[in-house]
């Protein structure tokens, strides 16, 4: 199923639970990369800390597994130093938008050419099921025994407002769409955000009686709809998926190149 | 030659030295009293094709330079106390993942926001133990602009040799003071370049397998070898491991590569030590006042000397013990509550003969402050 040439077989078996959505994201991601025919040497994958972030260990790219929430800051350094490399940054929902929220909005604001993937399972998987800023209200978590009262972020709206020039959402049910979107996101010159609903049957599923992995994936199918569909008009509670934003705006590294020209002339 | 003489701030001397050492990439966040370093490099780096980034905070600054270092760049960031506190987690990462980088901390009064515009040497222990877990660290300091220049270049060299972050602990006084600096000609000071692997493409490269001499040749991100870098304990491929032998081996390596070379790493200056009855031990801006006293008293025939430390960590215990052996009294002069005093006491044979001359009110330590202690020790009363 997954693309062997891109995997570090030495490091398997992976640590994800059976049915975890993160492996499906890895699959969709590798499909995209294979379709694009990218060479492994041109890809740098940077992640933070979380179940999701372990993805970097398994792929045969230049991989940087960093500290919780800071992946985009590390990636910014790599990208600025070597703009010709493709930077892919998979993050957990807590990683990207709780502890890493500041780096997230600033990377978006700069419009630096990095592909950020938010593997959103609405829970802190790695630490055993605490709520995240994407859990939303009325979710049960180990730190929300009386259900959450914290509203969640809307990743799409947040990314748009912060300046991301490619913003999309998909789910682990929609693997084909996922890989197509990731491909577009990588090709896009500028900061791209791909939010992927991913299932954590072990904590989110169990705590919230959401069933097993299959049930959770079926939920993604049932509760999402393509952007602007008639279904959405009939049922506004459906969550839209697809590409929300795709626009051209000066990219940070190219802007920096111009700045260098200016600085050198001034000498 | 005359074009190379400047009259500048210590912060500028540090930034000039970084450029001399081959700085390619700088990221920072403004904070007094280090801001001039960031401003200087914002202007200079683009002119020489280098990269300058003003990040959203100090955490991001250190993370960004670590990322850049992995592509083969020489990198630096500069900050002061509050920013240095924010950097501690990423500092530990750089230690664990063995990433060459230079971190300048221009010390100001703390704790907390403390005294933004006043000098202090209160971060000596933070530099040593600020990040969690057992580890070793290299921290250097300097008392004048020529030495700031030399030690900054040294910091870059040591970062490359030992594949480790190196901390440059300056302080507000030297950083903001203006003084003459002679910038050495290119080639005058030796520069250490990145040790790159000679392993060919297609051959298994082990990023975390030290050579016999303890050094680890690197391969740039984007180059022919793909490997994993992590802050978790890891094996020779950089893959996470909690296998006790791997954990033990890596921690020993991280500590031993520095602690076992404490003598090679010891940088210091000595003034009239041989026959000194009273020996001052100092560093950074405090050493300026200490030196003033020593020169003055010597001219009157008093047997007083100064040991000026430039390597604070790893602390050169042996060297300090030897230098202090013959003195009747050792006076540690520093602008904190005795952070180096404690280590000097541990190093010498008679801890009872070690005294502290300090100031903790934000004012610069004056020769008279040292003199008062000296008179007390001599039984002369103040
Ligand atoms: C500074 C810091 N704080 C807290 C942690 C503990 N921690 C590790 S992963 C994690 C959250 C993981 O959740 P998420 O980012 O959603 O990823 P998931 O495991 O769900 O894929 C936390 C809080 C840490 N490693 N570092
Ligand atoms: S705890 Fe949840 S997120 Fe982590 S591996 Fe298991 S299923 Fe996946
Ligand atoms: Mg999560």
XYZ file of C-alpha atoms and ligand atoms in Angstrom:
684
model
C 0.000 0.000 0.000
C 2.524 2.566 1.082
C 5.444 3.497 -1.078
C 8.312 1.354 0.065
C 10.998 3.411 -1.609
C 10.176 6.315 0.674
C 10.145 4.356 3.918
C 12.900 3.505 6.343
C 12.065 -0.110 6.841
C 14.746 -0.423 9.459
C 12.621 1.674 11.776
C 9.424 -0.322 11.542
C 7.153 -1.414 13.141
C 5.784 2.073 13.775
C 4.467 3.083 17.184
C 0.950 4.091 16.169
C -1.997 2.163 17.629
C -4.018 -0.071 15.340
C -6.548 2.082 13.496
C -4.742 5.357 14.173
C -5.353 7.902 11.438
C -1.776 9.122 11.376
C -0.600 6.141 9.311
C -3.274 6.966 6.744
C -1.959 10.498 6.504
C 1.513 9.070 5.920
C 0.066 6.954 3.132
C -1.675 9.894 1.464
C 1.418 12.012 1.792
C 3.673 9.427 0.190
C 1.169 8.924 -2.629
C 1.395 12.625 -3.361
C 5.163 12.641 -3.281
C 5.350 9.618 -5.539
C 2.969 11.177 -8.042
C 5.101 14.281 -8.109
C 8.225 12.239 -8.618
C 10.153 14.222 -6.041
C 13.555 12.882 -5.195
C 14.099 11.973 -1.579
C 17.067 14.304 -1.320
C 14.962 17.378 -2.107
C 12.588 16.847 0.791
C 13.106 17.950 4.356
C 10.421 16.861 6.761
C 10.298 18.649 10.102
C 8.020 17.726 12.982
C 7.513 18.549 16.637
C 6.404 16.167 19.380
C 3.301 14.003 19.443
C 2.113 10.720 17.938
C 1.697 12.597 14.651
C 5.212 13.992 14.801
C 6.721 10.520 14.853
C 5.947 10.404 11.133
C 9.368 11.890 10.351
C 11.175 8.840 11.681
C 9.579 6.530 9.150
C 10.280 8.370 5.915
C 13.546 8.343 4.022
C 13.923 12.094 3.600
C 16.056 14.546 5.521
C 14.114 14.415 8.755
C 14.136 16.677 11.769
C 12.120 15.580 14.791
C 12.246 18.576 17.088
C 10.491 19.852 20.218
C 6.816 20.290 20.956
C 5.226 23.091 18.941
C 8.334 24.482 17.326
C 8.572 22.513 14.091
C 7.689 25.509 11.924
C 10.413 27.623 13.517
C 13.031 24.966 12.755
C 11.605 24.556 9.263
C 11.814 28.298 8.695
C 15.542 28.117 9.376
C 16.067 25.217 6.995
C 13.991 26.830 4.258
C 15.659 30.230 4.527
C 19.076 28.589 4.409
C 18.213 26.312 1.468
C 15.180 27.725 -0.382
C 15.429 25.091 -3.119
C 14.444 22.306 -0.699
C 10.836 21.215 -0.180
C 9.795 21.654 3.417
C 6.959 19.505 4.717
C 5.869 19.963 8.314
C 3.344 17.502 9.741
C 2.015 18.532 13.140
C -0.499 17.398 15.709
C -3.410 19.660 16.581
C -1.910 20.516 19.963
C 1.547 20.785 18.504
C 0.467 23.147 15.716
C -2.082 25.299 17.476
C -1.656 25.205 21.241
C 2.030 25.434 22.053
C 2.923 26.104 18.414
C 0.171 28.609 17.640
C 2.481 31.583 17.595
C 4.913 30.018 15.142
C 1.965 28.878 13.040
C 0.498 32.336 12.523
C 3.886 33.919 11.930
C 4.934 31.349 9.351
C 1.602 32.014 7.620
C 2.110 35.757 7.837
C 5.533 35.533 6.185
C 4.111 33.289 3.479
C 7.254 31.215 3.552
C 7.134 28.253 1.205
C 6.440 25.469 3.675
C 3.715 22.825 3.561
C 2.120 22.562 6.988
C -0.051 19.533 7.627
C -2.240 19.573 10.711
C -3.072 15.993 11.667
C -6.156 16.891 13.632
C -7.464 14.175 15.928
C -8.906 16.745 18.348
C -6.960 15.267 21.236
C -3.504 14.975 22.727
C -2.743 11.413 21.719
C 0.810 11.085 22.893
C 0.138 12.248 26.446
C -2.939 10.100 26.840
C -6.074 11.962 25.856
C -6.178 15.542 27.092
C -8.228 18.093 25.151
C -6.645 20.331 22.545
C -7.514 23.756 21.118
C -9.154 21.886 18.250
C -11.288 19.616 20.432
C -14.098 22.137 20.503
C -16.859 22.198 23.075
C -18.541 19.236 24.747
C -15.706 16.824 24.208
C -14.633 14.368 26.882
C -10.969 14.182 27.661
C -8.853 13.196 30.650
C -8.574 16.892 31.492
C -12.225 17.508 30.661
C -14.107 14.981 32.787
C -17.116 17.357 32.747
C -16.774 17.969 28.984
C -14.867 20.837 27.422
C -16.065 24.419 27.681
C -13.235 25.673 25.447
C -14.304 26.663 21.960
C -12.027 25.301 19.241
C -10.104 27.111 16.546
C -11.269 26.838 12.968
C -7.948 26.001 11.309
C -9.111 27.187 7.908
C -10.309 30.591 9.110
C -7.265 31.026 11.315
C -4.856 30.194 8.491
C -6.631 32.508 6.081
C -6.579 35.379 8.523
C -2.927 34.818 9.339
C -1.948 35.051 5.679
C -1.558 31.493 4.419
C -1.873 31.463 0.639
C -3.012 27.865 0.319
C -5.562 26.513 2.763
C -7.334 23.172 2.508
C -9.118 20.580 4.596
C -9.666 16.884 4.115
C -9.991 13.690 6.138
C -8.540 10.216 6.438
C -11.669 8.859 4.763
C -10.843 10.831 1.633
C -7.381 9.458 0.878
C -7.526 10.337 -2.816
C -8.517 13.925 -2.084
C -5.892 14.010 0.648
C -3.074 13.059 -1.671
C -4.307 15.431 -4.406
C -4.485 18.295 -1.945
C -1.081 17.549 -0.461
C 0.357 17.522 -3.968
C -1.158 20.924 -4.693
C 0.042 22.208 -1.350
C 3.618 21.127 -2.016
C 3.508 22.636 -5.506
C 2.096 25.889 -4.179
C 4.700 28.575 -3.694
C 3.987 30.058 -0.291
C 2.733 28.914 3.072
C 0.251 26.060 2.661
C -1.946 24.614 5.348
C -3.637 21.258 4.961
C -5.868 20.282 7.834
C -6.568 16.570 7.892
C -9.143 15.096 10.245
C -7.442 12.054 11.685
C -8.810 9.548 14.150
C -7.435 8.625 17.532
C -9.531 5.610 18.425
C -7.463 4.982 21.538
C -8.264 8.208 23.341
C -10.717 10.414 21.481
C -12.713 7.429 20.302
C -12.883 5.631 23.608
C -13.512 8.725 25.741
C -16.234 10.029 23.497
C -17.868 6.721 22.656
C -17.152 7.424 19.018
C -16.655 3.764 18.248
C -13.642 2.160 16.657
C -11.454 3.485 13.865
C -13.918 2.411 11.179
C -16.768 4.244 12.920
C -14.649 7.343 13.312
C -13.693 7.362 9.646
C -17.311 6.849 8.693
C -18.100 9.890 10.819
C -15.695 11.963 8.716
C -17.506 10.772 5.613
C -20.928 11.586 6.999
C -20.123 14.928 8.536
C -18.085 16.545 5.809
C -18.969 17.718 2.354
C -17.210 19.349 -0.601
C -16.944 23.136 -0.424
C -20.123 24.815 -1.635
C -22.082 21.582 -2.064
C -25.861 21.554 -1.990
C -25.624 19.273 1.001
C -23.949 22.120 2.871
C -26.801 24.469 2.002
C -29.297 21.951 3.299
C -27.305 21.098 6.391
C -25.094 23.986 7.554
C -23.587 21.784 10.281
C -21.625 19.828 7.714
C -17.941 20.675 7.629
C -16.605 21.643 4.240
C -13.531 20.063 2.761
C -11.491 20.942 -0.304
C -9.249 23.859 -1.183
C -10.461 27.093 0.425
C -7.658 29.434 -0.570
C -5.115 29.284 -3.353
C -3.639 32.625 -4.218
C -0.411 34.206 -5.313
C 1.474 36.478 -3.023
C 5.206 37.195 -2.774
C 6.934 34.322 -1.040
C 9.290 35.098 1.842
C 12.519 33.569 0.496
C 12.135 35.312 -2.859
C 11.401 38.555 -1.055
C 14.584 38.033 0.912
C 16.520 37.569 -2.321
C 15.286 40.994 -3.428
C 16.324 42.457 -0.103
C 19.818 41.047 -0.607
C 20.034 42.711 -4.022
C 19.036 45.997 -2.433
C 21.535 45.626 0.411
C 24.373 44.767 -1.950
C 23.647 47.754 -4.174
C 23.737 50.030 -1.189
C 27.313 49.034 -0.435
C 45.717 48.344 8.585
C 44.314 51.589 9.962
C 40.994 50.822 8.266
C 40.720 47.887 10.617
C 40.778 49.950 13.755
C 37.356 50.756 15.106
C 35.948 52.537 18.080
C 32.756 50.632 18.761
C 30.457 48.966 21.283
C 31.157 45.502 22.639
C 28.003 44.255 20.956
C 29.317 45.452 17.605
C 32.669 43.823 18.314
C 30.836 40.559 18.858
C 28.854 40.943 15.636
C 31.983 41.873 13.660
C 33.712 38.799 15.033
C 30.800 36.582 14.085
C 31.067 37.813 10.504
C 34.834 37.278 10.607
C 34.234 33.716 11.838
C 32.029 33.029 8.821
C 28.522 33.623 10.165
C 26.012 32.704 7.425
C 22.744 32.800 9.284
C 21.390 34.811 12.201
C 17.957 34.859 13.792
C 17.020 36.954 16.780
C 14.437 38.879 18.727
C 15.201 42.332 20.132
C 16.055 42.655 23.805
C 18.153 45.098 25.764
C 21.119 44.996 26.154
C 21.799 42.695 23.172
C 19.754 44.456 20.494
C 22.723 46.119 18.786
C 24.005 42.700 17.740
C 20.714 41.960 16.019
C 20.579 45.407 14.414
C 24.161 45.245 13.210
C 23.582 41.879 11.546
C 20.263 42.967 10.024
C 22.298 45.479 8.123
C 25.488 43.520 7.454
C 24.385 39.971 6.667
C 22.322 40.744 3.543
C 25.262 42.756 2.187
C 27.455 39.683 2.252
C 24.784 37.270 1.040
C 24.042 35.948 4.511
C 20.641 35.348 6.005
C 19.037 37.474 8.695
C 15.704 36.699 10.312
C 13.801 38.577 12.970
C 11.694 35.823 14.468
C 8.514 35.976 16.562
C 10.372 35.205 19.792
C 13.606 33.813 21.183
C 12.378 30.240 21.083
C 11.794 30.514 17.356
C 15.135 32.281 16.921
C 17.127 29.437 18.375
C 15.021 26.829 16.576
C 15.543 28.598 13.246
C 19.313 28.734 13.585
C 19.431 25.070 14.553
C 17.537 24.265 11.356
C 19.914 26.417 9.326
C 22.960 24.852 10.965
C 21.845 21.459 9.714
C 22.153 22.715 6.157
C 25.803 23.574 6.783
C 25.527 27.209 7.855
C 27.459 28.841 10.661
C 24.762 30.271 12.877
C 24.220 32.558 15.835
C 21.526 34.203 17.921
C 21.841 36.825 20.644
C 19.614 37.681 23.559
C 19.515 38.635 27.224
C 18.135 37.001 30.394
C 14.409 36.721 29.634
C 15.122 35.543 26.096
C 17.796 33.168 27.303
C 15.241 31.658 29.672
C 12.906 31.052 26.741
C 15.679 29.349 24.800
C 16.456 26.678 27.347
C 14.412 23.874 25.792
C 15.860 24.415 22.321
C 19.322 24.725 23.851
C 18.925 21.230 25.261
C 17.815 20.083 21.831
C 20.981 21.468 20.246
C 23.041 19.691 22.892
C 21.231 16.394 22.351
C 21.170 16.546 18.554
C 24.742 17.911 18.515
C 24.100 20.993 16.420
C 26.869 23.602 16.151
C 25.535 27.060 17.061
C 26.548 30.140 19.022
C 24.212 31.745 21.563
C 25.140 35.143 22.929
C 23.607 36.160 26.238
C 24.334 39.775 27.079
C 23.500 39.574 30.765
C 21.307 42.090 32.540
C 19.963 42.124 36.077
C 17.455 39.417 36.941
C 15.373 37.537 37.913
C 12.466 38.227 35.561
C 12.482 41.479 33.613
C 14.809 42.683 36.350
C 17.107 45.491 35.312
C 17.002 45.789 31.535
C 19.596 48.512 31.232
C 21.976 47.529 34.008
C 24.786 45.056 34.030
C 24.907 41.761 35.855
C 26.660 38.424 35.757
C 23.723 36.565 37.177
C 23.262 34.009 34.399
C 26.458 32.048 34.972
C 24.663 29.117 36.540
C 21.773 29.335 34.128
C 24.252 28.916 31.302
C 25.499 25.800 33.028
C 22.243 24.245 34.194
C 19.413 26.181 32.558
C 18.265 23.376 30.336
C 16.989 20.196 31.961
C 18.846 16.951 32.360
C 22.479 16.002 32.754
C 24.629 17.636 30.121
C 27.839 19.508 29.486
C 28.136 22.975 28.035
C 30.782 25.378 26.821
C 30.395 28.974 28.005
C 32.909 31.731 27.334
C 33.150 35.325 28.461
C 35.371 38.372 27.894
C 36.175 41.693 29.516
C 37.204 43.933 26.617
C 36.443 44.356 22.963
C 39.568 42.727 21.618
C 38.838 39.683 23.744
C 35.153 39.716 22.821
C 36.304 39.508 19.236
C 38.716 36.658 19.913
C 36.325 34.696 22.091
C 33.447 35.084 19.634
C 35.613 33.584 16.907
C 36.635 30.923 19.396
C 32.970 30.204 20.161
C 32.313 29.468 16.487
C 35.391 27.265 16.297
C 34.499 25.260 19.384
C 30.903 24.845 18.207
C 32.220 23.178 15.056
C 34.875 21.053 16.747
C 32.589 19.719 19.448
C 29.305 19.826 17.521
C 27.640 21.670 20.323
C 26.016 24.963 21.203
C 28.509 27.424 22.672
C 27.286 30.188 24.952
C 28.953 33.554 24.957
C 28.169 35.272 28.240
C 28.736 38.970 27.805
C 27.346 41.607 30.120
C 25.693 44.986 29.718
C 28.793 46.912 30.717
C 31.195 45.566 28.101
C 28.411 45.250 25.554
C 27.508 48.937 25.641
C 30.907 50.430 26.374
C 32.818 51.929 23.458
C 36.434 51.013 23.054
C 39.109 50.483 20.455
C 39.030 47.269 18.466
C 41.542 46.111 15.901
C 39.846 43.770 13.495
C 42.359 41.110 12.468
C 43.174 40.616 8.799
C 41.462 37.681 7.100
C 43.477 34.585 7.849
C 45.104 36.106 10.898
C 42.910 34.101 13.256
C 42.362 30.407 12.552
C 38.804 29.446 11.645
C 37.390 25.953 12.009
C 35.120 24.889 9.188
C 32.452 22.209 9.377
C 33.809 18.684 9.413
C 31.960 16.933 6.592
C 31.616 13.220 6.147
C 33.714 11.520 3.478
C 31.232 8.662 3.200
C 30.080 8.388 -0.391
C 26.511 8.569 -1.592
C 24.797 5.216 -1.356
C 27.008 4.051 1.512
C 25.406 3.862 4.951
C 26.272 7.072 6.793
C 25.998 7.109 10.576
C 25.366 10.676 11.672
C 25.749 9.801 15.351
C 28.682 7.428 15.319
C 31.661 9.328 16.749
C 35.076 8.838 15.185
C 37.904 7.614 17.352
C 38.740 11.213 18.317
C 35.145 11.760 19.406
C 34.232 14.023 16.502
C 31.189 13.404 14.329
C 31.486 14.361 10.661
C 28.261 15.926 9.421
C 26.282 15.749 6.228
C 24.231 18.779 5.214
C 20.471 18.556 4.895
C 19.821 18.578 1.171
C 22.997 16.573 0.589
C 23.362 12.946 -0.458
C 22.797 11.405 2.974
C 19.360 11.373 4.517
C 19.138 10.776 8.221
C 17.002 11.518 11.251
C 17.726 14.178 13.833
C 15.862 14.023 17.132
C 15.942 15.312 20.685
C 15.079 11.852 21.942
C 17.867 9.537 22.951
C 18.925 7.918 19.733
C 21.187 5.374 18.099
C 23.960 5.946 15.576
C 21.412 6.535 12.795
C 19.651 9.182 14.809
C 16.660 6.951 15.339
C 14.925 7.162 18.747
C 16.089 4.528 21.204
C 15.445 3.880 24.864
C 17.721 0.878 24.927
C 19.749 1.340 28.158
C 23.101 0.869 26.449
C 22.282 3.421 23.772
C 21.021 5.896 26.377
C 24.021 5.469 28.625
C 26.448 5.628 25.724
C 24.952 8.792 24.275
C 24.784 10.654 27.584
C 28.376 9.722 28.378
C 29.415 10.871 24.920
C 27.619 14.210 25.269
C 29.215 14.899 28.627
C 32.646 13.380 28.047
C 33.303 15.099 24.738
C 33.407 18.369 26.684
C 34.270 17.507 30.285
C 37.211 15.309 29.274
C 38.711 18.251 27.407
C 38.417 20.778 30.165
C 42.110 21.665 29.964
C 42.073 22.138 26.203
C 38.991 24.306 26.586
C 40.365 26.493 29.375
C 40.902 30.067 28.178
C 42.154 32.533 30.759
C 44.559 35.370 31.336
C 46.834 35.881 34.284
C 48.430 38.971 35.724
C 51.205 38.753 38.357
C 50.096 35.406 39.690
C 53.480 33.797 40.544
C 54.152 35.501 43.859
C 50.687 36.851 44.611
C 49.653 36.701 48.248
C 46.234 37.981 47.295
C 44.766 36.551 44.155
C 41.705 38.027 42.503
C 39.661 35.686 40.311
C 37.297 37.458 37.978
C 35.782 37.543 34.481
C 33.803 39.760 32.146
C 33.394 43.416 33.000
C 34.192 42.764 36.693
C 37.689 41.744 35.658
C 38.289 45.298 34.446
C 37.994 46.698 37.952
C 39.955 43.777 39.337
C 42.750 44.443 36.894
C 42.734 48.138 37.744
C 43.306 47.351 41.428
C 46.004 44.822 40.655
C 47.984 47.200 38.437
C 47.703 50.003 40.958
C 48.731 47.955 43.975
C 51.544 46.247 42.116
C 53.045 49.598 41.299
C 53.229 50.104 45.052
C 54.948 46.756 45.458
C 51.974 44.843 46.857
C 51.912 41.124 45.997
C 48.539 40.913 44.340
C 47.531 39.157 41.140
C 44.583 38.441 38.901
C 43.323 35.297 37.247
C 40.838 36.294 34.563
C 38.620 33.433 33.477
C 37.373 33.341 29.909
C 36.098 29.773 29.879
C 33.489 29.546 32.615
C 32.114 26.142 31.582
C 33.452 23.516 31.660
C 34.997 25.015 34.765
C 38.791 24.552 34.723
C 39.058 23.120 38.247
C 42.638 21.862 37.938
C 43.975 25.086 36.513
C 42.210 27.196 39.137
C 43.449 24.950 41.950
C 47.022 25.299 40.745
C 46.875 29.040 40.249
C 45.315 29.567 43.667
C 47.575 27.148 45.538
C 50.186 29.631 46.752
C 47.876 32.544 47.508
C 46.983 33.380 51.094
C 43.601 34.660 50.054
C 41.566 34.305 46.898
C 38.958 36.950 46.158
C 36.346 36.169 43.553
C 35.115 39.367 41.946
C 31.771 39.042 40.207
C 28.455 40.795 39.767
C 26.190 38.200 41.328
C 25.749 36.486 44.683
C 28.714 34.190 44.252
C 28.023 31.886 41.346
C 31.684 31.404 40.389
C 32.709 31.737 44.055
C 31.009 28.403 44.736
C 32.940 26.593 42.019
C 36.236 28.191 43.021
C 35.657 26.995 46.590
C 35.159 23.494 45.265
C 38.294 23.708 43.173
C 40.829 24.950 45.730
C 42.457 23.003 48.538
C 41.426 25.490 51.247
C 37.926 26.800 50.561
C 38.136 28.945 53.705
C 40.604 31.265 52.045
C 38.177 32.160 49.246
C 36.226 35.420 49.617
C 33.662 37.255 47.554
C 33.812 40.840 46.330
C 30.563 41.476 44.561
C 27.804 43.924 43.799
C 24.187 43.032 43.184
C 22.534 46.443 42.955
C 22.890 46.883 39.216
C 25.807 49.263 39.547
C 29.126 48.379 38.024
C 31.548 46.844 40.485
C 34.097 49.533 41.335
C 37.741 49.135 42.292
C 36.768 50.555 45.694
C 34.305 47.687 46.211
C 37.141 45.236 45.764
C 39.440 47.322 47.906
C 37.007 47.218 50.809
C 37.043 43.424 50.851
C 40.789 43.384 50.456
C 41.213 45.634 53.476
C 38.887 43.445 55.551
C 40.916 40.361 54.651
C 44.108 42.189 55.478
C 42.612 43.087 58.834
C 42.783 46.772 58.050
C 39.107 47.579 58.447
C 37.156 49.515 55.864
C 7.145 21.693 26.145
C 6.366 20.456 26.190
N 5.191 20.436 26.830
C 4.471 19.307 26.864
C 4.920 18.164 26.267
C 4.107 16.916 26.354
N 3.435 16.580 25.113
C 3.981 15.733 24.216
S 3.041 15.488 22.870
C 1.830 16.515 23.486
C 0.556 16.753 22.750
C 0.348 15.859 21.617
O -0.860 16.141 21.012
P -0.940 16.539 19.500
O 0.010 17.630 19.199
O -2.359 16.804 19.186
O -0.389 15.235 18.743
P -1.003 13.762 18.725
O -0.224 12.976 19.725
O -2.433 13.851 19.058
O -0.748 13.293 17.345
C 2.204 17.041 24.716
C 1.348 17.950 25.500
C 6.168 18.227 25.610
N 6.697 17.172 24.978
N 6.855 19.375 25.582
S -2.781 7.408 20.959
Fe -4.177 8.065 19.363
S -2.976 9.441 18.081
Fe -1.540 8.250 19.321
S -1.008 6.499 18.045
Fe -2.688 5.878 19.356
S -4.484 6.261 18.106
Fe -2.834 7.399 17.186
Mg -3.705 15.418 18.448
